[in-house]
Coordinates of C-alpha atoms in Angstrom, one line a residue:
M25 CA -0.1 -0.1 0.0
E26 CA 2.9 2.4 0.8
H27 CA 4.2 1.9 -2.8
T28 CA 0.8 2.8 -4.3
S29 CA 0.5 5.8 -2.2
H30 CA 3.8 7.1 -3.3
S31 CA 3.3 6.1 -6.9
V32 CA 0.3 8.3 -7.3
P33 CA 1.9 11.7 -6.6
C34 CA 5.1 10.5 -8.7
S35 CA 2.7 9.8 -11.7
L36 CA 1.0 13.3 -11.1
S37 CA 4.4 14.9 -11.0
V38 CA 5.6 13.2 -14.2
S39 CA 2.3 14.1 -15.9
A40 CA 2.7 17.7 -14.9
F41 CA 6.2 17.8 -16.0
L42 CA 5.3 16.4 -19.5
I43 CA 2.5 18.9 -19.8
A44 CA 4.8 21.8 -18.8
A45 CA 7.4 20.6 -21.3
A46 CA 4.9 20.5 -24.1
L47 CA 3.7 24.0 -23.2
F48 CA 7.3 25.2 -23.1
T49 CA 7.8 24.5 -26.8
L50 CA 4.5 26.0 -28.0
P51 CA 4.7 29.3 -30.0
I52 CA 3.0 32.3 -28.3
P53 CA -0.3 32.2 -30.1
L54 CA -1.0 28.5 -29.1
L55 CA 0.5 29.2 -25.7
V56 CA -2.0 32.1 -25.2
K57 CA -4.9 29.8 -26.4
A58 CA -3.8 27.1 -24.0
Y59 CA -3.9 29.6 -21.1
K60 CA -7.3 30.6 -22.1
V61 CA -8.4 26.9 -22.0
F62 CA -7.0 26.5 -18.5
L63 CA -8.8 29.7 -17.3
I64 CA -12.1 28.5 -18.7
L65 CA -11.7 25.1 -17.0
G66 CA -10.9 26.9 -13.8
C67 CA -14.0 29.0 -14.0
V68 CA -16.1 25.9 -14.6
T69 CA -14.5 24.2 -11.6
V70 CA -15.0 27.2 -9.3
S71 CA -18.6 27.6 -10.5
Y72 CA -19.3 23.9 -9.8
L73 CA -17.9 24.0 -6.3
L74 CA -19.2 27.4 -5.3
P75 CA -22.8 26.6 -4.2
E76 CA -21.6 24.1 -1.5
F77 CA -18.9 26.5 -0.4
T78 CA -21.5 29.4 -0.4
S79 CA -23.8 27.5 1.9
N80 CA -21.1 27.1 4.6
Y81 CA -18.8 30.1 4.5
I82 CA -20.2 33.2 2.4
S83 CA -23.5 34.8 2.1
F84 CA -26.0 34.3 -0.7
G85 CA -25.6 37.6 -2.2
T86 CA -21.8 37.3 -2.3
G87 CA -22.1 33.9 -4.0
V88 CA -24.5 35.4 -6.7
S89 CA -21.9 38.1 -7.3
I90 CA -19.1 35.7 -7.7
Q91 CA -21.1 33.5 -10.1
V92 CA -22.2 36.6 -12.3
S93 CA -18.4 37.5 -12.5
L94 CA -17.4 33.9 -13.4
G95 CA -20.2 33.8 -16.0
I96 CA -19.0 37.1 -17.6
T97 CA -15.4 36.0 -17.6
Y98 CA -16.4 32.7 -19.1
C99 CA -18.4 34.3 -21.8
L100 CA -15.4 36.6 -22.6
L101 CA -12.9 33.7 -22.8
M102 CA -15.4 31.7 -25.0
S103 CA -15.8 34.4 -27.4
S104 CA -12.1 34.6 -28.0
L105 CA -12.0 31.0 -29.0
S106 CA -12.9 29.8 -32.5
L107 CA -16.3 28.3 -31.7
P108 CA -19.8 28.7 -33.4
F109 CA -21.7 31.6 -32.0
Q110 CA -24.8 29.5 -31.1
F111 CA -22.7 27.1 -29.2
K112 CA -21.1 29.8 -27.2
E113 CA -24.4 31.2 -26.1
L114 CA -25.7 27.9 -25.2
A115 CA -22.5 27.0 -23.2
A116 CA -22.6 30.4 -21.5
S117 CA -26.2 30.1 -20.5
L118 CA -25.8 26.6 -19.2
F119 CA -22.7 27.8 -17.2
W120 CA -23.9 30.7 -15.1
I121 CA -27.8 30.9 -15.2
P122 CA -28.3 27.8 -13.0
N123 CA -25.5 28.7 -10.7
V124 CA -26.8 32.4 -10.3
I125 CA -30.0 31.2 -8.6
Q126 CA -27.8 28.7 -6.5
V127 CA -29.5 25.5 -7.6
Q128 CA -28.5 22.8 -5.3
S129 CA -29.7 19.8 -7.3
F130 CA -26.8 17.6 -8.2
P131 CA -27.8 16.5 -11.7
I132 CA -28.3 20.1 -12.7
R133 CA -25.0 21.2 -11.3
L134 CA -23.2 18.2 -12.9
L135 CA -24.8 19.2 -16.2
T136 CA -23.6 22.8 -15.7
F137 CA -20.1 21.4 -15.3
I138 CA -20.0 18.9 -18.1
I139 CA -21.7 21.0 -21.0
P140 CA -19.2 24.0 -20.9
L141 CA -16.3 21.5 -20.5
L142 CA -17.4 19.8 -23.7
G143 CA -17.9 23.2 -25.4
V144 CA -14.2 24.2 -24.5
N145 CA -12.8 21.0 -26.1
R146 CA -15.2 20.8 -29.0
S147 CA -12.8 22.7 -31.3
H148 CA -9.8 20.6 -30.1
L149 CA -11.8 17.3 -30.5
S150 CA -12.8 18.2 -34.1
A151 CA -9.3 19.0 -35.1
L152 CA -7.4 16.5 -33.0
S153 CA -5.3 15.4 -36.0
R154 CA -4.3 18.9 -36.6
D155 CA -3.1 19.4 -33.0
V156 CA -1.2 16.1 -33.1
S157 CA 0.5 17.1 -36.3
T158 CA 1.4 20.5 -34.7
L159 CA 3.0 18.8 -31.7
V160 CA 4.8 16.4 -34.0
S161 CA 6.2 19.2 -36.2
G162 CA 7.1 21.2 -33.1
S163 CA 9.0 18.2 -31.7
L164 CA 10.8 17.7 -34.9
W165 CA 11.7 21.5 -35.1
V166 CA 13.1 21.4 -31.6
R167 CA 15.2 18.2 -32.5
D168 CA 16.6 19.9 -35.6
F169 CA 17.3 23.1 -33.8
I170 CA 19.1 21.3 -31.0
T171 CA 21.0 19.2 -33.6
S172 CA 22.1 22.4 -35.5
F173 CA 22.8 24.9 -32.7
G174 CA 22.9 22.8 -29.6
L175 CA 20.8 22.6 -26.4
H176 CA 22.3 25.7 -24.9
A177 CA 21.2 27.9 -27.8
F178 CA 17.7 26.4 -27.6
M179 CA 17.5 27.0 -23.8
E180 CA 18.7 30.5 -24.2
M181 CA 16.2 31.2 -26.9
Q182 CA 13.3 29.8 -24.9
W183 CA 14.5 31.7 -21.8
A184 CA 14.4 34.9 -23.7
R185 CA 11.2 34.3 -25.4
L186 CA 9.4 33.3 -22.3
K187 CA 11.0 36.2 -20.3
V188 CA 11.7 33.9 -17.4
P189 CA 13.7 36.6 -15.3
R190 CA 10.8 39.0 -15.6
A191 CA 8.3 36.4 -14.4
L192 CA 10.5 35.3 -11.5
R193 CA 11.0 38.9 -10.6
Y194 CA 7.3 39.7 -10.5
F195 CA 6.7 36.5 -8.5
W196 CA 9.3 37.4 -5.8
I197 CA 8.0 40.9 -5.5
L198 CA 4.3 40.0 -5.2
R199 CA 5.3 37.1 -2.8
S200 CA 7.3 39.5 -0.7
L201 CA 4.5 42.2 -0.6
A202 CA 2.1 39.4 0.6
Q203 CA 4.6 38.5 3.3
I204 CA 5.1 42.0 4.4
H205 CA 1.4 42.5 4.7
G206 CA 1.2 39.4 6.9
I207 CA 4.1 40.4 8.9
I208 CA 2.8 43.9 9.7
S209 CA -0.7 42.6 10.5
Q210 CA 0.7 40.2 13.1
M211 CA 3.4 42.5 14.5
D212 CA 3.1 44.2 17.9
V213 CA 4.5 47.8 17.2
K214 CA 3.9 49.1 20.7
G215 CA 7.2 50.5 22.2
K216 CA 9.1 50.2 18.9
T217 CA 10.6 52.9 16.7
N218 CA 10.1 53.2 13.0
V219 CA 13.7 52.1 12.4
E220 CA 13.1 48.9 14.6
I221 CA 9.9 48.2 12.8
F222 CA 11.6 48.5 9.4
T223 CA 14.5 46.3 10.4
E224 CA 12.4 43.6 11.7
V225 CA 10.1 43.7 8.6
A226 CA 13.0 43.8 6.2
G227 CA 14.8 40.9 8.0
E228 CA 11.8 38.6 8.1
T229 CA 10.9 39.4 4.4
L230 CA 14.5 38.7 3.2
T231 CA 14.6 35.5 5.4
H232 CA 11.2 34.2 3.9
G233 CA 12.2 35.6 0.4
C234 CA 14.8 32.7 -0.1
D235 CA 13.4 29.8 1.8
T236 CA 12.6 27.8 -1.4
F237 CA 14.5 27.2 -4.6
V238 CA 12.0 29.2 -6.7
A239 CA 12.3 32.0 -4.1
V240 CA 16.0 32.1 -4.5
M241 CA 15.7 32.2 -8.2
G242 CA 13.3 35.1 -7.8
M243 CA 15.5 37.0 -5.4
T244 CA 18.3 36.3 -8.0
A245 CA 16.3 38.0 -10.7
V246 CA 15.6 41.1 -8.5
I247 CA 19.3 41.4 -7.5
S248 CA 20.2 41.1 -11.2
S249 CA 17.9 44.1 -12.0
L250 CA 19.4 46.1 -9.1
C251 CA 23.0 45.5 -10.2
H252 CA 22.1 46.2 -13.8
F253 CA 20.6 49.6 -12.7
L254 CA 23.7 50.3 -10.7
G255 CA 26.0 49.4 -13.6
T256 CA 23.9 51.7 -15.8
L257 CA 24.2 54.6 -13.5
F258 CA 28.1 54.1 -13.5
Q259 CA 28.1 53.9 -17.3
K260 CA 26.1 57.2 -17.6
F261 CA 28.1 59.0 -15.1
L262 CA 31.4 57.9 -16.7
Q263 CA 29.9 58.3 -20.2
Y264 CA 31.2 54.8 -21.0
N265 CA 29.1 53.0 -23.7
S266 CA 29.9 49.3 -23.9
E267 CA 27.9 46.1 -23.8
E268 CA 30.7 43.9 -22.8
H269 CA 30.2 44.5 -19.1
Q270 CA 26.9 42.8 -18.2
I271 CA 26.8 43.4 -14.5
G272 CA 23.4 42.3 -14.0
T273 CA 23.9 38.9 -15.5
I274 CA 27.4 38.2 -13.9
S275 CA 26.0 39.3 -10.4
A276 CA 23.0 37.1 -10.9
I277 CA 25.2 34.1 -11.6
M278 CA 27.4 34.8 -8.7
F279 CA 24.6 35.3 -6.2
F280 CA 23.0 32.0 -7.4
I281 CA 26.1 30.1 -7.1
L282 CA 26.7 31.4 -3.6
A283 CA 23.2 30.5 -2.6
L284 CA 23.7 27.0 -4.0
Q285 CA 27.2 26.7 -2.5
T286 CA 26.1 27.7 1.0
G287 CA 22.8 25.7 1.0
L288 CA 20.8 29.0 1.6
S289 CA 17.2 27.7 1.3
G290 CA 18.0 24.8 3.6
L291 CA 19.2 26.8 6.7
S292 CA 17.3 27.7 9.7
T293 CA 15.7 31.2 10.0
Q294 CA 18.5 33.0 11.8
K295 CA 21.3 31.3 10.0
R296 CA 19.6 32.0 6.7
L297 CA 19.5 35.7 7.3
N298 CA 23.2 35.8 8.5
R299 CA 24.3 33.8 5.5
L300 CA 22.2 36.1 3.2
L301 CA 23.9 39.2 4.4
K302 CA 27.4 37.6 4.0
N303 CA 26.6 36.7 0.5
M304 CA 25.4 40.2 -0.1
C305 CA 28.7 41.6 1.2
L306 CA 30.6 39.3 -1.2
L307 CA 28.3 40.3 -4.1
F308 CA 28.9 44.0 -3.2
T309 CA 32.7 43.6 -3.5
A310 CA 32.2 41.9 -6.8
V311 CA 30.1 44.8 -8.0
L312 CA 33.0 47.1 -7.0
H313 CA 35.3 45.0 -9.2
F314 CA 33.0 45.3 -12.2
A315 CA 32.9 49.0 -11.6
H316 CA 36.6 49.2 -11.8
N317 CA 36.5 47.2 -15.1
M318 CA 34.5 50.1 -16.5
L319 CA 36.5 52.7 -14.9
N320 CA 40.0 51.4 -16.2
P321 CA 39.4 52.0 -20.0
V322 CA 37.9 55.3 -19.2
L323 CA 41.1 56.4 -17.5
M324 CA 43.3 55.0 -20.2
S325 CA 41.1 56.7 -23.0
L326 CA 41.2 60.1 -21.2
S327 CA 45.0 59.9 -20.7
A328 CA 45.6 59.0 -24.3
S329 CA 43.1 61.4 -25.9
Q330 CA 44.4 64.5 -24.1
S331 CA 40.7 65.5 -23.6
P332 CA 40.5 69.3 -22.8
S333 CA 37.2 68.7 -20.8
V334 CA 38.1 68.9 -17.1
W335 CA 34.7 67.6 -16.1
H336 CA 35.4 64.3 -18.0
H337 CA 38.6 63.8 -15.9
T338 CA 36.8 64.9 -12.7
R339 CA 34.1 62.3 -13.1
A340 CA 36.7 59.5 -13.5
I341 CA 38.6 60.8 -10.4
I342 CA 35.3 60.9 -8.5
V343 CA 34.4 57.3 -9.3
S344 CA 38.0 56.3 -8.4
L345 CA 37.8 57.9 -5.0
V346 CA 34.4 56.2 -4.4
L347 CA 35.9 52.9 -5.3
I348 CA 38.7 53.3 -2.9
S349 CA 36.8 54.8 0.0
T350 CA 34.0 52.4 0.0
P351 CA 36.1 49.2 0.5
I352 CA 38.0 50.9 3.3
I353 CA 34.6 51.9 5.0
L354 CA 33.4 48.3 4.5
I355 CA 36.4 46.7 5.9
N356 CA 36.5 49.0 8.9
Q357 CA 32.8 48.2 9.7
L358 CA 33.1 44.5 9.2
W359 CA 36.2 44.2 11.5
T360 CA 34.6 46.3 14.1
Y361 CA 31.3 44.4 14.4
C362 CA 32.1 40.9 13.0
N363 CA 34.3 38.1 14.5
L364 CA 37.3 36.7 12.7
S365 CA 36.2 34.1 10.1
T366 CA 37.0 32.8 6.8
W367 CA 34.2 34.8 5.2
L368 CA 35.6 38.1 6.8
L369 CA 39.0 37.3 5.4
A370 CA 37.5 36.6 1.9
V371 CA 35.6 39.9 1.9
S372 CA 38.6 41.8 3.1
A373 CA 40.8 40.2 0.5
F374 CA 38.3 41.2 -2.3
S375 CA 38.1 44.8 -1.0
I376 CA 41.9 45.3 -0.7
E377 CA 42.2 43.9 -4.3
V378 CA 39.7 46.6 -5.5
I379 CA 41.8 49.3 -3.8
V380 CA 45.0 48.0 -5.4
K381 CA 43.4 47.8 -8.7
V382 CA 42.2 51.4 -8.6
L383 CA 45.6 52.7 -7.5
V384 CA 47.4 50.9 -10.2
S385 CA 44.9 52.4 -12.8
L386 CA 45.4 55.8 -11.2
S387 CA 49.1 55.6 -11.4
I388 CA 49.2 54.6 -15.0
Y389 CA 46.7 57.3 -15.8
T390 CA 48.9 59.8 -14.2
L391 CA 52.1 58.7 -15.9
F392 CA 50.3 59.0 -19.3
L393 CA 49.1 62.5 -18.5
V394 CA 52.7 63.5 -17.6
D395 CA 54.0 61.9 -20.7
S396 CA 51.3 63.9 -22.9
R397 CA 52.6 67.2 -21.3
R398 CA 56.2 66.4 -22.1
D399 CA 58.0 67.8 -25.1
V400 CA 60.7 65.2 -25.0
F401 CA 60.2 61.5 -25.8
W402 CA 60.1 59.6 -22.4
E403 CA 61.9 56.3 -23.1
N404 CA 61.4 54.9 -19.5
L405 CA 57.7 55.2 -19.6
D406 CA 57.1 51.8 -20.8
D407 CA 59.3 50.3 -18.0
Y408 CA 57.3 52.3 -15.3
V409 CA 54.0 51.2 -16.6
Y410 CA 55.3 47.6 -16.8
Y411 CA 56.5 47.7 -13.2
I412 CA 53.2 49.2 -11.9
R413 CA 51.1 46.6 -13.7
A414 CA 53.4 43.8 -12.6
F415 CA 53.0 45.0 -9.0
G416 CA 49.2 44.9 -9.3
N417 CA 49.1 41.5 -11.1
T418 CA 51.4 40.1 -8.5
V419 CA 49.1 41.3 -5.6
E420 CA 46.1 39.9 -7.5
F421 CA 47.8 36.6 -7.9
I422 CA 48.8 36.4 -4.2
F423 CA 45.3 37.1 -3.2
G424 CA 44.1 34.5 -5.7
I425 CA 46.2 31.9 -3.9
F426 CA 45.0 33.3 -0.5
L427 CA 41.4 32.8 -1.5
F428 CA 42.1 29.4 -2.8
L429 CA 43.6 28.3 0.5
N430 CA 40.8 29.9 2.3
G431 CA 38.3 28.0 0.2
V432 CA 40.2 24.8 0.9
W433 CA 39.9 25.5 4.6
I434 CA 36.2 26.0 4.4
L435 CA 35.8 22.8 2.3
V436 CA 37.7 20.7 4.7
F437 CA 36.7 22.1 8.1
E438 CA 33.6 24.1 7.7
S439 CA 31.1 23.2 4.9
G440 CA 32.2 21.0 2.1
G441 CA 30.1 20.2 -1.1
A442 CA 30.5 19.3 -4.7
I443 CA 29.4 22.9 -5.9
R444 CA 32.1 24.4 -3.6
A445 CA 34.7 22.0 -4.8
T446 CA 33.8 22.6 -8.5
M447 CA 34.0 26.5 -8.0
M448 CA 37.4 26.1 -6.3
C449 CA 38.7 24.1 -9.2
I450 CA 37.5 26.8 -11.7
H451 CA 39.0 29.4 -9.4
A452 CA 42.4 27.6 -9.3
Y453 CA 42.5 27.2 -13.1
F454 CA 41.4 30.5 -14.4
N455 CA 42.6 32.9 -11.6
I456 CA 45.8 31.1 -10.6
W457 CA 47.1 28.8 -13.4
C458 CA 46.1 30.8 -16.3
E459 CA 47.3 34.1 -14.7
A460 CA 50.6 32.7 -13.7
R461 CA 51.2 31.1 -17.1
H462 CA 50.2 34.5 -18.8
G463 CA 52.6 36.5 -16.4
W464 CA 55.4 34.3 -17.0
H465 CA 54.9 34.4 -20.8
V466 CA 54.8 38.1 -20.7
F467 CA 58.0 38.2 -18.5
I468 CA 59.9 35.8 -20.8
K469 CA 58.9 37.8 -23.9
R470 CA 59.9 41.1 -22.3
R471 CA 63.2 39.7 -21.1
T472 CA 64.0 38.3 -24.6
A473 CA 63.2 41.6 -26.2
V474 CA 65.5 43.5 -23.8
N475 CA 68.3 41.1 -24.6
K476 CA 67.8 41.5 -28.2
I477 CA 67.7 45.3 -28.1
N478 CA 70.8 45.3 -25.8
S479 CA 72.7 43.3 -28.5
L480 CA 72.2 46.0 -31.1
P481 CA 74.6 49.0 -31.2
D482 CA 73.6 52.5 -30.3
A483 CA 73.7 55.3 -32.8
T484 CA 76.3 58.0 -32.3
K485 CA 75.4 61.7 -32.6
E486 CA 77.2 61.9 -36.0
Q487 CA 75.0 59.0 -37.2
L488 CA 71.8 60.6 -36.0
E489 CA 72.7 63.9 -37.6
N490 CA 73.5 62.1 -40.8
F491 CA 70.3 60.2 -40.7
N492 CA 68.2 63.3 -39.8
D493 CA 64.9 61.6 -39.8
I494 CA 62.1 60.4 -37.4
C495 CA 61.6 57.0 -36.0
A496 CA 59.4 54.9 -38.5
I497 CA 57.4 53.3 -35.7
C498 CA 56.3 56.3 -33.5
Y499 CA 57.1 59.1 -35.9
Q500 CA 59.0 61.1 -33.2
T501 CA 62.4 62.7 -33.4
M502 CA 65.3 60.7 -32.2
N503 CA 67.8 61.9 -29.7
S504 CA 69.0 58.2 -29.2
A505 CA 68.4 55.2 -31.4
K506 CA 69.4 51.6 -32.1
I507 CA 70.9 50.4 -35.4
T508 CA 69.5 47.1 -36.7
R509 CA 71.4 44.6 -38.7
C510 CA 69.8 46.0 -41.8
Q511 CA 71.1 49.5 -41.0
H512 CA 67.8 51.0 -39.9
F513 CA 67.3 53.4 -37.1
F514 CA 64.6 53.1 -34.4
H515 CA 63.9 54.2 -30.8
S516 CA 65.0 51.5 -28.4
L517 CA 61.5 51.5 -26.7
C518 CA 59.6 51.4 -30.1
L519 CA 61.8 48.5 -31.3
R520 CA 61.3 46.6 -28.0
K521 CA 57.6 47.0 -28.4
W522 CA 57.7 45.8 -31.9
L523 CA 59.8 42.7 -30.8
Y524 CA 56.8 41.8 -28.7
V525 CA 54.9 41.1 -31.9
Q526 CA 57.5 39.8 -34.4
D527 CA 61.3 39.6 -34.9
R528 CA 61.4 41.3 -38.4
C529 CA 62.4 44.8 -39.3
P530 CA 59.3 47.2 -39.7
L531 CA 60.8 48.5 -43.0
C532 CA 62.5 45.8 -44.8
H533 CA 61.1 42.7 -43.0
K534 CA 64.6 41.1 -42.3
V535 CA 65.2 39.3 -39.1
L536 CA 66.5 41.7 -36.6
Y537 CA 68.1 39.2 -34.2
K538 CA 69.4 35.8 -35.0
S539 CA 70.8 33.0 -32.9
K540 CA 73.3 30.6 -34.1
K541 CA 70.8 27.9 -34.6
S542 CA 68.4 30.2 -36.5
E543 CA 71.1 31.6 -38.7
S544 CA 71.9 28.3 -40.3
R545 CA 68.2 27.5 -40.7
D546 CA 67.5 31.0 -42.2
E547 CA 70.5 30.7 -44.6
G548 CA 69.2 27.3 -45.8
S549 CA 65.7 28.8 -46.2
E550 CA 67.1 31.9 -48.0
A551 CA 69.0 29.6 -50.4
H552 CA 65.8 27.5 -51.0
E553 CA 63.9 30.5 -51.8
E554 CA 66.5 31.7 -54.3
E555 CA 66.4 28.3 -55.9
E556 CA 62.6 28.7 -56.3
I557 CA 62.8 32.1 -57.8
I558 CA 65.4 30.9 -60.4
E559 CA 63.3 28.0 -61.2
E560 CA 60.2 30.1 -61.5
G561 CA 62.2 32.1 -64.1
P562 CA 60.9 35.7 -63.5
G563 CA 63.7 36.9 -65.8
I564 CA 66.9 38.8 -65.1
A565 CA 65.4 42.2 -66.0
Q566 CA 62.7 41.7 -63.3
I567 CA 65.4 40.7 -60.7
E568 CA 67.5 43.7 -61.6
N569 CA 64.3 45.8 -61.3
I570 CA 63.7 44.5 -57.7
A571 CA 67.1 45.1 -56.4
P572 CA 67.2 48.9 -56.7
L573 CA 63.8 49.1 -54.9
H574 CA 65.3 47.4 -51.9
Q575 CA 68.4 49.6 -52.2
E576 CA 66.4 52.8 -52.4
H577 CA 64.1 51.7 -49.5
D578 CA 67.2 50.8 -47.3
D579 CA 68.8 54.2 -48.1

């Protein structure tokens, strides 16, 4: 018997899931039609059960008013369906006239329930083959779409078509408003100030607003909208127009992962509120990081464009000061009122990392502004910028290792789980391994370029005077220069930047620096190329015409 009792709810759940999956793939016109059918069935069911409910709980007049409203709603919904006019009138009359006079006879009430039900399904029963073919064609279309573009693209398209975030947002707001009404109606406000009442109502609303999985998704949608609004304010204030920084989407993903990682909906009431506030602090520091990602290109563009508008620079400086002062205030308050914990260390690390990033951006911005006001070429500027960025990247890398160790401690001694372990692996790969590999690659490339440049001779004053030209890379005058193996003059810094990209001369495309192994290989390849040219037979005249061009270009 126990197996039978459990199998019935299971079969109902499976049936509901299949119906929901079928509705999920319907186009919007058919989906609206299905919703109308469900509403009609609901009106019929409520009308059938209302007389018995009226005799026990509500008055006769109220029952009559409800029945009239149900009858009018039924008629409006029936009129929107493709049914014959006479059948609509008959079904409407059989629906609400007997119930208005509160007929208690069971056969008449049963007739009132069955006739409209048949009227609703008449059009579907008459075109059953068409509906089946529609479902089959829709299933084939879904299969072909997933085969061509993948399941992720299909889910993303359906997610956007059904506007799931908006539905979840409205659900959570309406649910929270109902909870606030219930909390206020049951609260004893005697002897309490407005601040205490507001704090208690907000705390209980937030606690009950994430007690289920669906409620957590609704709260995620609301937080996504708030973060998107905050990011839009930053963009408008900085006059930074870019769609790359989707703060709302990224913050929603982060909050949802934190909720799953900490088991937010499964905690007790007080623990849930504490954990929710902690997650909000982590999310707030993440939003500060996103704001810096918008600020950094603005600072770099202002320092490079030499914008005459002081207000543009002032706005960027104001945002920078906000991003520096806000983490300092947050750290001060948290260390004052909270006990030492792994969560507090994580929030502090994120906050300090924001401060370091902003200071690095401001330092580079200042150096570029100073360079734009100088009349003489600043050869050491690239070195200073590299050192500052290397310092910031080193600090970020150290904090990445610290956060990984902090997560290992939480996983082993506090609260372990598959989601937390997965996120730690992702963090270790992208924020530690990839960053370390990229930093080492940049360091090796820079050291190699410096060694190559140091191997080239410096130009003397007499050579620069005889050359009497500008650098072909930056188009600036040369007070000092390096001479390549092909006898071309370039700034040392410009040539080093060029070597980050390739090892050939910008003018004649000859190799600038050769090792002993590469010389023999290049000589063999050049001889092979000459043999190919001779075999192709371009003619002696063509070869003689090519040589003066190279000589003139070299001179």
